[in-house]
Amino acid sequence: MTGNVIEVNNLEHSYGSLKAVDNISFTVKQGEIFSFLGPNGAGKSTVINILTTLKKLQKGEARVNGYDVAKDSKSVRRSIGIVFQMLCLDHEMTVSENLEYHGRIYSMPKKERKERIDELLKLTDLESKRNTLAKDLSGGMKRRLELARGLMTRPAVLFLDEPTVGFDIQTRMRMWEYLREIKREGTTIFLTTHYMEEADQLSDRISIIDHGKIIVTGNSDELKNTLGKDLIYLETSNNKTAAEILRSLRSVKSVTEDTKSLRILIGEDVTHVLPQIMEKIRGEGIDITTVNIKKPSMDDVFVHYTGHELREGDDKEKPQGKETAGVSE
Amino acid sequence: MNFEFRAIYWREMLKFFRFKSVLFSSLIQPVMWLAFFGLAMSDSFDKLTSLVPNEAGVPVVDYLSYMGAGIIAMDVLFSSLFGGTTLMFDKKFSLLRETLASPVPRFHIILGIGLSGVTKAFIQTFIIIGFGKLIGMDFFEGFTLAQTITAILGIMLLVAVFTLGFLFLSGSIAITIENPEGMQSILTLLSMPLFFISNALYPIESFPDILKLLSMFNPLTLLADGIRYFALGTNFSVMGNHYVYTTADIAFSFMGLIFFALTMLSAAMWRFNKVDI
């Protein structure tokens, strides 16, 4: 099958008067890794919960694997695998028993269960841990076991809600390798994340989501290219005035004031623009203390489109519902 | 027809046999009740009531046998009443998410847990009967083989319906309550009147009228009476009380327990359909 595995049109969801998801539309193509990038509380989990039929669809339309999320939740559930944000393995069961249980609740025949467990333990490098109790696994291994579990029924699409949250960078990068491998085997992946590098390095396409709205969608290079080839960072003795001066220049597309520095988006070649900018600012009696030129990163893309930085712990407005305590390490 | 409840059942049983301490204590506890409480009480009860004249021609049953039926009822009550706790922990540690996100109907989750509880209750029942016979309990005395088998099947049926009822009740509480302490105190509160306003351990003939009335509708009384009907016969006397069980009595026990189980099932379904993840 080619085409769209997920189709969402004008999706809205509110918690009381708070609109957590505000008129979102997007599609996820067969075989791609698609990311929702945004801060906590942006509405990412709500969208995932609606698509996985865990939350009732309030307004709009959503289809997963061709099935209507609102009308045919059972078929949707049979088409998907889920890795929840919080670890939810049965710690008192072994690695293979956790998978076995999953196969059983999806009514997989015994022979198929057995074969699939062998395949997935190989894929996630957990073969040697087959008979280990889940509680004795490391954090990364637990996550891998959850990955394997999500793939048990050969789902058309695998949903991952913040799959590497709380992991160190090595563990995170290893997870990415596994996810790429899963993609190579043909599974479509939809993931949410608030890690820039995760969206950047892993995804075929990214939607930046903020305050319940999709701000922009594209692949990592497209998104970065909209910011031009280079970005200039300046630190001056008077950032406020300098910003005003820069905004009046034709060659400057936009200026953002960070805590210490100015981020300058330019429309032309940096080698010509930079001397011009420096001259103009010095001419107004402002000292330039630091100059920095760099290629636009996902961080820059995010700041450019949302007007603020993506900070961890930015979850004041998160209407989390009744989230129970996770199983931590 | 779907059989997803078997998956739930499989997991419950797997864990029942995995936790050796829970397994061991749940098997040894009924034996201790019989061995310590039973032997001690029956000796003094029998001594106290030995002077009470028994009606001529009525078989006399000693207190141990009378109480044996009650011990089965009580043991099954406690294990099923606390049996739902597993659901609360599953919910607390997000384990329930996986199951609730799957295509398994919620009724199957309840049913799977219920049936695993019934299996555990059967194991306990057999242990009590077996050990009881060993220390001189007069169950199935003078029965033919066919009668004994019928009696055992009857007891199993009663125990099954009773266990399902209390597991559904326990499950409804577990899925509603957030913390283990709350669960514990509610269950303790519930088990107290259930246990004492029943004829599990002593006859209710001399109860005040109001308690007598209440105890007649207590599922524990219904079960204890039912077990006695099957295990001790329809006509016996114990501690000077003459017991005659009629077919109507056993039918009342069955109907009462089935009604109780169905009511608890609808309560469990109602609570379960409210669960949001």
JSON list of C-alpha atoms in Angstrom, two decimals, chain A residues 49 54-55 74 77-78 82 84 86-90 92-94 97-98 100-102 104-107 133 149 322-327, chain B residues 2-4 6-8 10-11 14-15 18-19 90-106 178 274 276-277:
[
{"chain": "A", "resi": 49, "resn": "ASN", "atom": "CA", "xyz": [-4.11, 9.80, 22.26]},
{"chain": "A", "resi": 54, "resn": "LEU", "atom": "CA", "xyz": [-7.43, 6.39, 23.78]},
{"chain": "A", "resi": 55, "resn": "LYS", "atom": "CA", "xyz": [-9.17, 9.77, 23.82]},
{"chain": "A", "resi": 74, "resn": "LYS", "atom": "CA", "xyz": [-11.29, -1.62, 16.94]},
{"chain": "A", "resi": 77, "resn": "ARG", "atom": "CA", "xyz": [-6.34, -0.55, 17.35]},
{"chain": "A", "resi": 78, "resn": "ARG", "atom": "CA", "xyz": [-5.54, -3.65, 15.33]},
{"chain": "A", "resi": 82, "resn": "ILE", "atom": "CA", "xyz": [2.01, 2.14, 20.78]},
{"chain": "A", "resi": 84, "resn": "PHE", "atom": "CA", "xyz": [3.67, 5.18, 25.73]},
{"chain": "A", "resi": 86, "resn": "MET", "atom": "CA", "xyz": [5.78, 6.36, 30.56]},
{"chain": "A", "resi": 87, "resn": "LEU", "atom": "CA", "xyz": [7.30, 2.92, 30.82]},
{"chain": "A", "resi": 88, "resn": "CYS", "atom": "CA", "xyz": [4.54, 0.40, 31.27]},
{"chain": "A", "resi": 89, "resn": "LEU", "atom": "CA", "xyz": [5.99, -3.07, 31.34]},
{"chain": "A", "resi": 90, "resn": "ASP", "atom": "CA", "xyz": [5.01, -5.77, 33.76]},
{"chain": "A", "resi": 92, "resn": "GLU", "atom": "CA", "xyz": [7.28, -9.26, 37.35]},
{"chain": "A", "resi": 93, "resn": "MET", "atom": "CA", "xyz": [7.17, -10.93, 33.96]},
{"chain": "A", "resi": 94, "resn": "THR", "atom": "CA", "xyz": [10.15, -11.83, 31.83]},
{"chain": "A", "resi": 97, "resn": "GLU", "atom": "CA", "xyz": [6.42, -13.09, 28.72]},
{"chain": "A", "resi": 98, "resn": "ASN", "atom": "CA", "xyz": [5.76, -9.40, 28.24]},
{"chain": "A", "resi": 100, "resn": "GLU", "atom": "CA", "xyz": [3.76, -13.16, 24.86]},
{"chain": "A", "resi": 101, "resn": "TYR", "atom": "CA", "xyz": [1.05, -11.35, 26.81]},
{"chain": "A", "resi": 102, "resn": "HIS", "atom": "CA", "xyz": [0.82, -8.70, 24.12]},
{"chain": "A", "resi": 104, "resn": "ARG", "atom": "CA", "xyz": [-2.23, -13.02, 23.40]},
{"chain": "A", "resi": 105, "resn": "ILE", "atom": "CA", "xyz": [-4.35, -9.92, 23.98]},
{"chain": "A", "resi": 106, "resn": "TYR", "atom": "CA", "xyz": [-4.23, -9.31, 20.23]},
{"chain": "A", "resi": 107, "resn": "SER", "atom": "CA", "xyz": [-5.34, -12.92, 19.64]},
{"chain": "A", "resi": 133, "resn": "LEU", "atom": "CA", "xyz": [12.45, -10.22, 34.54]},
{"chain": "A", "resi": 149, "resn": "ARG", "atom": "CA", "xyz": [6.09, -5.05, 22.06]},
{"chain": "A", "resi": 322, "resn": "LYS", "atom": "CA", "xyz": [-5.19, 11.95, 35.32]},
{"chain": "A", "resi": 323, "resn": "GLU", "atom": "CA", "xyz": [-1.66, 10.89, 34.66]},
{"chain": "A", "resi": 324, "resn": "THR", "atom": "CA", "xyz": [-0.52, 8.27, 37.08]},
{"chain": "A", "resi": 325, "resn": "ALA", "atom": "CA", "xyz": [3.01, 7.87, 38.32]},
{"chain": "A", "resi": 326, "resn": "GLY", "atom": "CA", "xyz": [5.44, 6.35, 35.88]},
{"chain": "A", "resi": 327, "resn": "VAL", "atom": "CA", "xyz": [7.76, 3.53, 36.62]},
{"chain": "B", "resi": 2, "resn": "ASN", "atom": "CA", "xyz": [-13.59, -13.87, 21.15]},
{"chain": "B", "resi": 3, "resn": "PHE", "atom": "CA", "xyz": [-11.47, -15.44, 23.80]},
{"chain": "B", "resi": 4, "resn": "GLU", "atom": "CA", "xyz": [-9.31, -12.53, 24.79]},
{"chain": "B", "resi": 6, "resn": "ARG", "atom": "CA", "xyz": [-7.84, -16.07, 28.28]},
{"chain": "B", "resi": 7, "resn": "ALA", "atom": "CA", "xyz": [-4.89, -13.72, 27.86]},
{"chain": "B", "resi": 8, "resn": "ILE", "atom": "CA", "xyz": [-5.84, -11.88, 31.04]},
{"chain": "B", "resi": 10, "resn": "TRP", "atom": "CA", "xyz": [-2.98, -16.45, 31.62]},
{"chain": "B", "resi": 11, "resn": "ARG", "atom": "CA", "xyz": [-1.17, -13.46, 33.05]},
{"chain": "B", "resi": 14, "resn": "LEU", "atom": "CA", "xyz": [1.41, -16.82, 35.72]},
{"chain": "B", "resi": 15, "resn": "LYS", "atom": "CA", "xyz": [1.90, -14.24, 38.44]},
{"chain": "B", "resi": 18, "resn": "ARG", "atom": "CA", "xyz": [5.45, -16.66, 40.34]},
{"chain": "B", "resi": 19, "resn": "PHE", "atom": "CA", "xyz": [5.08, -14.88, 43.65]},
{"chain": "B", "resi": 90, "resn": "ASP", "atom": "CA", "xyz": [-1.86, -2.24, 37.33]},
{"chain": "B", "resi": 91, "resn": "LYS", "atom": "CA", "xyz": [-3.57, 1.09, 37.04]},
{"chain": "B", "resi": 92, "resn": "LYS", "atom": "CA", "xyz": [-1.13, 2.83, 39.33]},
{"chain": "B", "resi": 93, "resn": "PHE", "atom": "CA", "xyz": [1.92, 1.60, 37.44]},
{"chain": "B", "resi": 94, "resn": "SER", "atom": "CA", "xyz": [0.32, 2.23, 34.04]},
{"chain": "B", "resi": 95, "resn": "LEU", "atom": "CA", "xyz": [0.32, -1.49, 33.22]},
{"chain": "B", "resi": 96, "resn": "LEU", "atom": "CA", "xyz": [-3.36, -1.32, 32.50]},
{"chain": "B", "resi": 97, "resn": "ARG", "atom": "CA", "xyz": [-2.67, 1.09, 29.64]},
{"chain": "B", "resi": 98, "resn": "GLU", "atom": "CA", "xyz": [-1.38, -1.60, 27.36]},
{"chain": "B", "resi": 99, "resn": "THR", "atom": "CA", "xyz": [-4.48, -3.71, 27.86]},
{"chain": "B", "resi": 100, "resn": "LEU", "atom": "CA", "xyz": [-6.90, -0.81, 27.69]},
{"chain": "B", "resi": 101, "resn": "ALA", "atom": "CA", "xyz": [-5.28, 0.40, 24.46]},
{"chain": "B", "resi": 102, "resn": "SER", "atom": "CA", "xyz": [-5.68, -3.03, 22.88]},
{"chain": "B", "resi": 103, "resn": "PRO", "atom": "CA", "xyz": [-8.81, -4.31, 21.15]},
{"chain": "B", "resi": 104, "resn": "VAL", "atom": "CA", "xyz": [-9.68, -6.42, 24.22]},
{"chain": "B", "resi": 105, "resn": "PRO", "atom": "CA", "xyz": [-13.22, -5.55, 25.37]},
{"chain": "B", "resi": 106, "resn": "ARG", "atom": "CA", "xyz": [-13.26, -4.35, 28.96]},
{"chain": "B", "resi": 178, "resn": "GLU", "atom": "CA", "xyz": [-6.22, 5.72, 43.69]},
{"chain": "B", "resi": 274, "resn": "LYS", "atom": "CA", "xyz": [-15.43, 5.10, 33.14]},
{"chain": "B", "resi": 276, "resn": "ASP", "atom": "CA", "xyz": [-9.77, 6.92, 31.21]},
{"chain": "B", "resi": 277, "resn": "ILE", "atom": "CA", "xyz": [-6.10, 6.62, 30.40]}
]
